[in-house]
JSON list of C-alpha atoms in Angstrom, two decimals:
[
{"chain": "A", "resi": 1, "resn": "GLY", "atom": "CA", "xyz": [0.00, 0.00, 0.00]},
{"chain": "A", "resi": 2, "resn": "ALA", "atom": "CA", "xyz": [0.93, 3.67, -0.13]},
{"chain": "A", "resi": 3, "resn": "TRP", "atom": "CA", "xyz": [3.17, 5.19, 2.53]},
{"chain": "A", "resi": 4, "resn": "VAL", "atom": "CA", "xyz": [1.39, 7.51, 4.95]},
{"chain": "A", "resi": 5, "resn": "LYS", "atom": "CA", "xyz": [3.63, 10.37, 5.98]},
{"chain": "A", "resi": 6, "resn": "GLY", "atom": "CA", "xyz": [3.18, 12.15, 9.28]},
{"chain": "A", "resi": 7, "resn": "LEU", "atom": "CA", "xyz": [4.84, 13.43, 12.42]},
{"chain": "A", "resi": 8, "resn": "LEU", "atom": "CA", "xyz": [5.42, 11.15, 15.41]},
{"chain": "A", "resi": 9, "resn": "VAL", "atom": "CA", "xyz": [5.56, 13.01, 18.72]},
{"chain": "A", "resi": 10, "resn": "GLU", "atom": "CA", "xyz": [6.29, 11.06, 21.89]},
{"chain": "A", "resi": 11, "resn": "PRO", "atom": "CA", "xyz": [5.65, 13.31, 24.89]},
{"chain": "A", "resi": 12, "resn": "ASP", "atom": "CA", "xyz": [6.99, 10.89, 27.51]},
{"chain": "A", "resi": 13, "resn": "GLY", "atom": "CA", "xyz": [10.69, 10.18, 27.84]},
{"chain": "A", "resi": 14, "resn": "ALA", "atom": "CA", "xyz": [10.73, 6.36, 27.68]},
{"chain": "A", "resi": 15, "resn": "THR", "atom": "CA", "xyz": [13.82, 4.50, 28.92]},
{"chain": "A", "resi": 16, "resn": "ASN", "atom": "CA", "xyz": [15.16, 1.41, 27.17]},
{"chain": "A", "resi": 17, "resn": "LEU", "atom": "CA", "xyz": [16.07, -0.87, 30.09]},
{"chain": "A", "resi": 18, "resn": "ALA", "atom": "CA", "xyz": [18.09, -3.14, 27.78]},
{"chain": "A", "resi": 19, "resn": "THR", "atom": "CA", "xyz": [21.61, -1.76, 28.24]},
{"chain": "A", "resi": 20, "resn": "TYR", "atom": "CA", "xyz": [22.75, -3.29, 24.95]},
{"chain": "A", "resi": 21, "resn": "SER", "atom": "CA", "xyz": [19.73, -3.36, 22.67]},
{"chain": "A", "resi": 22, "resn": "ASN", "atom": "CA", "xyz": [21.34, -4.93, 19.62]},
{"chain": "A", "resi": 23, "resn": "THR", "atom": "CA", "xyz": [24.51, -6.69, 20.77]},
{"chain": "A", "resi": 24, "resn": "PHE", "atom": "CA", "xyz": [23.00, -9.71, 22.47]},
{"chain": "A", "resi": 25, "resn": "GLU", "atom": "CA", "xyz": [26.36, -11.26, 23.31]},
{"chain": "A", "resi": 26, "resn": "ASP", "atom": "CA", "xyz": [27.21, -8.28, 25.54]},
{"chain": "A", "resi": 27, "resn": "ASP", "atom": "CA", "xyz": [24.41, -8.18, 28.11]},
{"chain": "A", "resi": 28, "resn": "TRP", "atom": "CA", "xyz": [22.12, -11.14, 27.41]},
{"chain": "A", "resi": 29, "resn": "SER", "atom": "CA", "xyz": [22.85, -14.72, 28.44]},
{"chain": "A", "resi": 30, "resn": "THR", "atom": "CA", "xyz": [22.53, -17.50, 25.86]},
{"chain": "A", "resi": 31, "resn": "THR", "atom": "CA", "xyz": [20.78, -20.85, 26.33]},
{"chain": "A", "resi": 32, "resn": "TYR", "atom": "CA", "xyz": [21.53, -23.53, 23.72]},
{"chain": "A", "resi": 33, "resn": "LEU", "atom": "CA", "xyz": [22.06, -21.13, 20.83]},
{"chain": "A", "resi": 34, "resn": "THR", "atom": "CA", "xyz": [24.83, -20.06, 18.52]},
{"chain": "A", "resi": 35, "resn": "TYR", "atom": "CA", "xyz": [25.01, -16.61, 16.93]},
{"chain": "A", "resi": 36, "resn": "ASP", "atom": "CA", "xyz": [25.56, -15.37, 13.40]},
{"chain": "A", "resi": 37, "resn": "THR", "atom": "CA", "xyz": [25.22, -11.99, 11.70]},
{"chain": "A", "resi": 38, "resn": "ASP", "atom": "CA", "xyz": [22.67, -11.21, 9.01]},
{"chain": "A", "resi": 39, "resn": "ILE", "atom": "CA", "xyz": [21.00, -8.27, 7.29]},
{"chain": "A", "resi": 40, "resn": "GLY", "atom": "CA", "xyz": [18.73, -6.26, 9.58]},
{"chain": "A", "resi": 41, "resn": "PRO", "atom": "CA", "xyz": [15.64, -4.18, 8.83]},
{"chain": "A", "resi": 42, "resn": "ASP", "atom": "CA", "xyz": [17.95, -1.18, 8.33]},
{"chain": "A", "resi": 43, "resn": "GLY", "atom": "CA", "xyz": [19.59, -2.92, 5.34]},
{"chain": "A", "resi": 44, "resn": "LEU", "atom": "CA", "xyz": [22.91, -3.32, 7.18]},
{"chain": "A", "resi": 45, "resn": "ALA", "atom": "CA", "xyz": [24.65, -6.36, 8.67]},
{"chain": "A", "resi": 46, "resn": "SER", "atom": "CA", "xyz": [23.05, -5.50, 12.01]},
{"chain": "A", "resi": 47, "resn": "ALA", "atom": "CA", "xyz": [20.77, -8.45, 12.78]},
{"chain": "A", "resi": 48, "resn": "THR", "atom": "CA", "xyz": [21.63, -11.39, 15.02]},
{"chain": "A", "resi": 49, "resn": "ARG", "atom": "CA", "xyz": [20.75, -14.87, 13.80]},
{"chain": "A", "resi": 50, "resn": "LEU", "atom": "CA", "xyz": [19.77, -17.18, 16.66]},
{"chain": "A", "resi": 51, "resn": "ILE", "atom": "CA", "xyz": [20.60, -20.77, 15.69]},
{"chain": "A", "resi": 52, "resn": "PRO", "atom": "CA", "xyz": [19.31, -23.46, 18.09]},
{"chain": "A", "resi": 53, "resn": "THR", "atom": "CA", "xyz": [21.64, -26.33, 18.97]},
{"chain": "A", "resi": 54, "resn": "VAL", "atom": "CA", "xyz": [20.75, -30.04, 19.04]},
{"chain": "A", "resi": 55, "resn": "THR", "atom": "CA", "xyz": [20.03, -29.98, 22.79]},
{"chain": "A", "resi": 56, "resn": "ASN", "atom": "CA", "xyz": [16.35, -30.84, 23.37]},
{"chain": "A", "resi": 57, "resn": "LEU", "atom": "CA", "xyz": [15.60, -27.84, 25.57]},
{"chain": "A", "resi": 58, "resn": "GLN", "atom": "CA", "xyz": [14.66, -24.18, 25.15]},
{"chain": "A", "resi": 59, "resn": "HIS", "atom": "CA", "xyz": [16.75, -22.01, 22.83]},
{"chain": "A", "resi": 60, "resn": "ARG", "atom": "CA", "xyz": [16.71, -18.40, 23.98]},
{"chain": "A", "resi": 61, "resn": "VAL", "atom": "CA", "xyz": [18.49, -15.25, 25.11]},
{"chain": "A", "resi": 62, "resn": "ASP", "atom": "CA", "xyz": [17.80, -13.96, 28.63]},
{"chain": "A", "resi": 63, "resn": "LEU", "atom": "CA", "xyz": [18.18, -10.57, 30.25]},
{"chain": "A", "resi": 64, "resn": "ASN", "atom": "CA", "xyz": [18.26, -10.34, 34.04]},
{"chain": "A", "resi": 65, "resn": "THR", "atom": "CA", "xyz": [16.63, -7.15, 35.29]},
{"chain": "A", "resi": 66, "resn": "THR", "atom": "CA", "xyz": [15.96, -5.12, 38.41]},
{"chain": "A", "resi": 67, "resn": "VAL", "atom": "CA", "xyz": [12.47, -4.06, 37.33]},
{"chain": "A", "resi": 68, "resn": "THR", "atom": "CA", "xyz": [9.68, -3.36, 39.80]},
{"chain": "A", "resi": 69, "resn": "ALA", "atom": "CA", "xyz": [6.28, -5.07, 39.63]},
{"chain": "A", "resi": 70, "resn": "VAL", "atom": "CA", "xyz": [4.61, -2.53, 37.33]},
{"chain": "A", "resi": 71, "resn": "ASP", "atom": "CA", "xyz": [3.47, -2.75, 33.69]},
{"chain": "A", "resi": 72, "resn": "HIS", "atom": "CA", "xyz": [6.29, -3.44, 31.23]},
{"chain": "A", "resi": 73, "resn": "THR", "atom": "CA", "xyz": [6.70, -4.20, 27.53]},
{"chain": "A", "resi": 74, "resn": "ILE", "atom": "CA", "xyz": [9.45, -6.17, 25.80]},
{"chain": "A", "resi": 75, "resn": "SER", "atom": "CA", "xyz": [9.76, -5.71, 22.05]},
{"chain": "A", "resi": 76, "resn": "VAL", "atom": "CA", "xyz": [12.11, -6.88, 19.30]},
{"chain": "A", "resi": 77, "resn": "TYR", "atom": "CA", "xyz": [12.24, -6.93, 15.53]},
{"chain": "A", "resi": 78, "resn": "ALA", "atom": "CA", "xyz": [12.18, -10.53, 14.25]},
{"chain": "A", "resi": 79, "resn": "LYS", "atom": "CA", "xyz": [12.25, -12.41, 10.95]},
{"chain": "A", "resi": 80, "resn": "ALA", "atom": "CA", "xyz": [11.94, -16.09, 10.04]},
{"chain": "A", "resi": 81, "resn": "SER", "atom": "CA", "xyz": [15.18, -17.75, 8.96]},
{"chain": "A", "resi": 82, "resn": "GLY", "atom": "CA", "xyz": [14.34, -21.44, 8.81]},
{"chain": "A", "resi": 83, "resn": "TYR", "atom": "CA", "xyz": [12.12, -21.38, 11.90]},
{"chain": "A", "resi": 84, "resn": "ASN", "atom": "CA", "xyz": [8.90, -19.38, 11.95]},
{"chain": "A", "resi": 85, "resn": "PHE", "atom": "CA", "xyz": [8.17, -18.64, 15.61]},
{"chain": "A", "resi": 86, "resn": "VAL", "atom": "CA", "xyz": [9.49, -16.19, 18.19]},
{"chain": "A", "resi": 87, "resn": "LYS", "atom": "CA", "xyz": [8.30, -16.05, 21.79]},
{"chain": "A", "resi": 88, "resn": "LEU", "atom": "CA", "xyz": [8.82, -12.96, 23.95]},
{"chain": "A", "resi": 89, "resn": "ARG", "atom": "CA", "xyz": [8.60, -13.43, 27.70]},
{"chain": "A", "resi": 90, "resn": "LEU", "atom": "CA", "xyz": [8.54, -11.22, 30.76]},
{"chain": "A", "resi": 91, "resn": "GLY", "atom": "CA", "xyz": [8.57, -13.57, 33.71]},
{"chain": "A", "resi": 92, "resn": "PRO", "atom": "CA", "xyz": [5.63, -15.98, 33.27]},
{"chain": "A", "resi": 93, "resn": "LEU", "atom": "CA", "xyz": [3.89, -13.70, 30.72]},
{"chain": "A", "resi": 94, "resn": "SER", "atom": "CA", "xyz": [4.50, -14.18, 27.02]},
{"chain": "A", "resi": 95, "resn": "CYS", "atom": "CA", "xyz": [3.55, -13.57, 23.41]},
{"chain": "A", "resi": 96, "resn": "THR", "atom": "CA", "xyz": [4.28, -15.97, 20.53]},
{"chain": "A", "resi": 97, "resn": "VAL", "atom": "CA", "xyz": [4.34, -14.64, 16.96]},
{"chain": "A", "resi": 98, "resn": "ASP", "atom": "CA", "xyz": [4.16, -16.67, 13.74]},
{"chain": "A", "resi": 99, "resn": "LEU", "atom": "CA", "xyz": [6.75, -14.91, 11.58]},
{"chain": "A", "resi": 100, "resn": "SER", "atom": "CA", "xyz": [5.46, -16.57, 8.41]},
{"chain": "A", "resi": 101, "resn": "LEU", "atom": "CA", "xyz": [2.07, -14.91, 8.88]},
{"chain": "A", "resi": 102, "resn": "GLY", "atom": "CA", "xyz": [2.88, -11.88, 11.04]},
{"chain": "A", "resi": 103, "resn": "THR", "atom": "CA", "xyz": [0.24, -12.76, 13.62]},
{"chain": "A", "resi": 104, "resn": "VAL", "atom": "CA", "xyz": [0.11, -13.29, 17.38]},
{"chain": "A", "resi": 105, "resn": "VAL", "atom": "CA", "xyz": [-0.66, -16.98, 17.92]},
{"chain": "A", "resi": 106, "resn": "GLY", "atom": "CA", "xyz": [-0.21, -17.27, 21.67]},
{"chain": "A", "resi": 107, "resn": "GLY", "atom": "CA", "xyz": [-0.29, -15.11, 24.77]},
{"chain": "A", "resi": 108, "resn": "THR", "atom": "CA", "xyz": [-0.83, -11.37, 24.90]},
{"chain": "A", "resi": 109, "resn": "GLY", "atom": "CA", "xyz": [1.07, -9.05, 22.62]},
{"chain": "A", "resi": 110, "resn": "TYR", "atom": "CA", "xyz": [1.42, -7.01, 19.48]},
{"chain": "A", "resi": 111, "resn": "VAL", "atom": "CA", "xyz": [2.96, -7.41, 16.02]},
{"chain": "A", "resi": 112, "resn": "GLN", "atom": "CA", "xyz": [3.65, -4.82, 13.31]},
{"chain": "A", "resi": 113, "resn": "ASP", "atom": "CA", "xyz": [4.79, -5.54, 9.76]},
{"chain": "A", "resi": 114, "resn": "VAL", "atom": "CA", "xyz": [7.80, -3.34, 8.99]},
{"chain": "A", "resi": 115, "resn": "GLY", "atom": "CA", "xyz": [8.57, -4.84, 5.58]},
{"chain": "A", "resi": 116, "resn": "ASP", "atom": "CA", "xyz": [10.86, -7.41, 3.94]},
{"chain": "A", "resi": 117, "resn": "GLY", "atom": "CA", "xyz": [9.66, -10.20, 6.24]},
{"chain": "A", "resi": 118, "resn": "TRP", "atom": "CA", "xyz": [10.48, -8.26, 9.41]},
{"chain": "A", "resi": 119, "resn": "TYR", "atom": "CA", "xyz": [7.98, -7.75, 12.22]},
{"chain": "A", "resi": 120, "resn": "ARG", "atom": "CA", "xyz": [8.18, -5.72, 15.38]},
{"chain": "A", "resi": 121, "resn": "CYS", "atom": "CA", "xyz": [6.88, -8.05, 18.07]},
{"chain": "A", "resi": 122, "resn": "ALA", "atom": "CA", "xyz": [5.99, -7.19, 21.66]},
{"chain": "A", "resi": 123, "resn": "ALA", "atom": "CA", "xyz": [4.73, -8.83, 24.83]},
{"chain": "A", "resi": 124, "resn": "TYR", "atom": "CA", "xyz": [3.35, -6.82, 27.72]},
{"chain": "A", "resi": 125, "resn": "GLY", "atom": "CA", "xyz": [2.02, -7.25, 31.22]},
{"chain": "A", "resi": 126, "resn": "THR", "atom": "CA", "xyz": [3.06, -6.89, 34.85]},
{"chain": "A", "resi": 127, "resn": "PRO", "atom": "CA", "xyz": [6.09, -8.99, 35.78]},
{"chain": "A", "resi": 128, "resn": "ALA", "atom": "CA", "xyz": [7.25, -9.72, 39.30]},
{"chain": "A", "resi": 129, "resn": "ALA", "atom": "CA", "xyz": [10.10, -7.63, 40.69]},
{"chain": "A", "resi": 130, "resn": "ASN", "atom": "CA", "xyz": [13.46, -8.58, 39.14]},
{"chain": "A", "resi": 131, "resn": "ASP", "atom": "CA", "xyz": [11.87, -10.93, 36.60]},
{"chain": "A", "resi": 132, "resn": "VAL", "atom": "CA", "xyz": [13.91, -12.24, 33.67]},
{"chain": "A", "resi": 133, "resn": "PHE", "atom": "CA", "xyz": [13.01, -11.09, 30.14]},
{"chain": "A", "resi": 134, "resn": "ARG", "atom": "CA", "xyz": [13.52, -13.69, 27.40]},
{"chain": "A", "resi": 135, "resn": "ILE", "atom": "CA", "xyz": [13.41, -14.13, 23.61]},
{"chain": "A", "resi": 136, "resn": "ASN", "atom": "CA", "xyz": [12.90, -17.73, 22.46]},
{"chain": "A", "resi": 137, "resn": "ALA", "atom": "CA", "xyz": [13.47, -19.14, 18.99]},
{"chain": "A", "resi": 138, "resn": "LYS", "atom": "CA", "xyz": [10.84, -21.80, 18.31]},
{"chain": "A", "resi": 139, "resn": "GLU", "atom": "CA", "xyz": [10.44, -24.47, 15.66]},
{"chain": "A", "resi": 140, "resn": "THR", "atom": "CA", "xyz": [6.66, -24.87, 16.05]},
{"chain": "A", "resi": 141, "resn": "LEU", "atom": "CA", "xyz": [3.79, -23.41, 18.05]},
{"chain": "A", "resi": 142, "resn": "GLY", "atom": "CA", "xyz": [4.07, -26.40, 20.39]},
{"chain": "A", "resi": 143, "resn": "SER", "atom": "CA", "xyz": [6.64, -27.05, 23.11]},
{"chain": "A", "resi": 144, "resn": "ASP", "atom": "CA", "xyz": [9.39, -24.53, 23.77]},
{"chain": "A", "resi": 145, "resn": "ASP", "atom": "CA", "xyz": [11.79, -27.50, 23.97]},
{"chain": "A", "resi": 146, "resn": "PHE", "atom": "CA", "xyz": [13.01, -28.95, 20.68]},
{"chain": "A", "resi": 147, "resn": "VAL", "atom": "CA", "xyz": [16.08, -30.32, 18.90]},
{"chain": "A", "resi": 148, "resn": "GLY", "atom": "CA", "xyz": [17.60, -27.76, 16.57]},
{"chain": "A", "resi": 149, "resn": "ASP", "atom": "CA", "xyz": [19.17, -28.71, 13.25]},
{"chain": "A", "resi": 150, "resn": "THR", "atom": "CA", "xyz": [22.11, -26.28, 13.79]},
{"chain": "A", "resi": 151, "resn": "THR", "atom": "CA", "xyz": [21.23, -24.49, 10.54]},
{"chain": "A", "resi": 152, "resn": "SER", "atom": "CA", "xyz": [17.73, -23.03, 10.90]},
{"chain": "A", "resi": 153, "resn": "GLY", "atom": "CA", "xyz": [16.95, -20.13, 13.20]},
{"chain": "A", "resi": 154, "resn": "ILE", "atom": "CA", "xyz": [15.36, -16.69, 13.46]},
{"chain": "A", "resi": 155, "resn": "LEU", "atom": "CA", "xyz": [16.73, -13.18, 13.04]},
{"chain": "A", "resi": 156, "resn": "ILE", "atom": "CA", "xyz": [16.37, -10.56, 15.75]},
{"chain": "A", "resi": 157, "resn": "TYR", "atom": "CA", "xyz": [17.23, -6.88, 15.96]},
{"chain": "A", "resi": 158, "resn": "GLY", "atom": "CA", "xyz": [16.65, -3.98, 18.30]},
{"chain": "A", "resi": 159, "resn": "ALA", "atom": "CA", "xyz": [15.36, -5.22, 21.66]},
{"chain": "A", "resi": 160, "resn": "GLN", "atom": "CA", "xyz": [13.59, -2.78, 23.94]},
{"chain": "A", "resi": 161, "resn": "ILE", "atom": "CA", "xyz": [12.29, -3.13, 27.49]},
{"chain": "A", "resi": 162, "resn": "GLU", "atom": "CA", "xyz": [10.27, -0.27, 28.92]},
{"chain": "A", "resi": 163, "resn": "THR", "atom": "CA", "xyz": [7.49, 0.55, 31.34]},
{"chain": "A", "resi": 164, "resn": "GLY", "atom": "CA", "xyz": [3.93, 0.71, 30.08]},
{"chain": "A", "resi": 165, "resn": "LEU", "atom": "CA", "xyz": [1.66, -1.58, 28.08]},
{"chain": "A", "resi": 166, "resn": "ALA", "atom": "CA", "xyz": [2.73, -0.59, 24.56]},
{"chain": "A", "resi": 167, "resn": "PRO", "atom": "CA", "xyz": [6.06, -0.25, 22.76]},
{"chain": "A", "resi": 168, "resn": "THR", "atom": "CA", "xyz": [7.32, 3.21, 21.92]},
{"chain": "A", "resi": 169, "resn": "SER", "atom": "CA", "xyz": [9.56, 3.77, 18.91]},
{"chain": "A", "resi": 170, "resn": "TYR", "atom": "CA", "xyz": [12.87, 1.92, 19.07]},
{"chain": "A", "resi": 171, "resn": "PHE", "atom": "CA", "xyz": [15.60, 3.71, 21.03]},
{"chain": "A", "resi": 172, "resn": "PRO", "atom": "CA", "xyz": [18.97, 1.97, 20.39]},
{"chain": "A", "resi": 173, "resn": "THR", "atom": "CA", "xyz": [21.39, 1.56, 23.31]},
{"chain": "A", "resi": 174, "resn": "SER", "atom": "CA", "xyz": [25.00, 0.49, 23.63]},
{"chain": "A", "resi": 175, "resn": "GLY", "atom": "CA", "xyz": [25.75, 0.89, 27.31]},
{"chain": "A", "resi": 176, "resn": "GLY", "atom": "CA", "xyz": [25.49, 4.06, 29.33]},
{"chain": "A", "resi": 177, "resn": "THR", "atom": "CA", "xyz": [23.45, 5.25, 32.27]},
{"chain": "A", "resi": 178, "resn": "LEU", "atom": "CA", "xyz": [19.66, 5.21, 32.55]},
{"chain": "A", "resi": 179, "resn": "ALA", "atom": "CA", "xyz": [19.65, 8.89, 31.65]},
{"chain": "A", "resi": 180, "resn": "GLU", "atom": "CA", "xyz": [21.64, 8.17, 28.50]},
{"chain": "A", "resi": 181, "resn": "ARG", "atom": "CA", "xyz": [19.17, 5.42, 27.58]},
{"chain": "A", "resi": 182, "resn": "THR", "atom": "CA", "xyz": [16.14, 7.69, 27.98]},
{"chain": "A", "resi": 183, "resn": "ARG", "atom": "CA", "xyz": [14.49, 9.41, 25.05]},
{"chain": "A", "resi": 184, "resn": "LYS", "atom": "CA", "xyz": [13.91, 13.10, 25.63]},
{"chain": "A", "resi": 185, "resn": "ALA", "atom": "CA", "xyz": [10.25, 14.10, 25.74]},
{"chain": "A", "resi": 186, "resn": "GLU", "atom": "CA", "xyz": [9.11, 15.65, 22.48]},
{"chain": "A", "resi": 187, "resn": "SER", "atom": "CA", "xyz": [6.68, 18.42, 21.69]},
{"chain": "A", "resi": 188, "resn": "VAL", "atom": "CA", "xyz": [5.49, 20.25, 18.59]},
{"chain": "A", "resi": 189, "resn": "GLU", "atom": "CA", "xyz": [4.27, 23.80, 18.10]},
{"chain": "A", "resi": 190, "resn": "ILE", "atom": "CA", "xyz": [1.98, 24.73, 15.20]},
{"chain": "A", "resi": 191, "resn": "PRO", "atom": "CA", "xyz": [1.96, 28.42, 14.30]},
{"chain": "A", "resi": 192, "resn": "ALA", "atom": "CA", "xyz": [-1.43, 30.12, 14.36]},
{"chain": "A", "resi": 193, "resn": "SER", "atom": "CA", "xyz": [-0.77, 31.46, 10.86]},
{"chain": "A", "resi": 194, "resn": "VAL", "atom": "CA", "xyz": [-1.45, 28.02, 9.31]},
{"chain": "A", "resi": 195, "resn": "MET", "atom": "CA", "xyz": [-4.76, 27.50, 11.13]},
{"chain": "A", "resi": 196, "resn": "ASP", "atom": "CA", "xyz": [-8.24, 28.58, 10.12]},
{"chain": "A", "resi": 197, "resn": "SER", "atom": "CA", "xyz": [-10.80, 30.26, 12.38]},
{"chain": "A", "resi": 198, "resn": "LEU", "atom": "CA", "xyz": [-11.74, 26.90, 13.93]},
{"chain": "A", "resi": 199, "resn": "GLY", "atom": "CA", "xyz": [-8.14, 26.05, 14.85]},
{"chain": "A", "resi": 200, "resn": "LEU", "atom": "CA", "xyz": [-7.85, 23.45, 12.07]},
{"chain": "A", "resi": 201, "resn": "PHE", "atom": "CA", "xyz": [-5.17, 23.08, 9.43]},
{"chain": "A", "resi": 202, "resn": "ASP", "atom": "CA", "xyz": [-4.61, 21.06, 6.28]},
{"chain": "A", "resi": 203, "resn": "THR", "atom": "CA", "xyz": [-0.86, 20.80, 5.90]},
{"chain": "A", "resi": 204, "resn": "VAL", "atom": "CA", "xyz": [2.13, 21.87, 7.97]},
{"chain": "A", "resi": 205, "resn": "ALA", "atom": "CA", "xyz": [5.68, 21.71, 6.62]},
{"chain": "A", "resi": 206, "resn": "VAL", "atom": "CA", "xyz": [8.21, 20.72, 9.28]},
{"chain": "A", "resi": 207, "resn": "ASP", "atom": "CA", "xyz": [11.96, 21.08, 8.69]}
]
């Protein structure tokens, strides 16, 4: 379909609690996976390919947190690469997405088609304090445990963990303090000269 152009304004300064949002070997622990590099949604060699091993258990990356028991969302961009399912988890809460269809097929969450087979996937809810956030590669919709073929996997890019029950736009991180991982609140001013007598306008050019 046609692109719809507009202006995104995010008034709240969301913090990405994932210290390293796209270098999963730096801050995330690995369970029965090997890594490779692939092309990300930005067209660069920026995606991580999660390749399950032959061990008949879960295949995932985990992030230990110090979150409090309030609403949180975990999101990541994902693409099928031999396996078609990704499962995002915050403690016992989860969302499973079928990456061949771009639909939520289990749990509570959200999926957005961003093109070229990539989807932004999210799970949300209220975890317990200090819960672990996880991203599982899955062969089928069934059990999380399976034997990988050491070739197939999924691609992931741009993880984000934040408070609230919806993902905000991706804010990349590569270390730093909480303040450095917080998006500044945004605002927009529309000059009165472009409005009619009812305070409405048709088009505003923004540099």
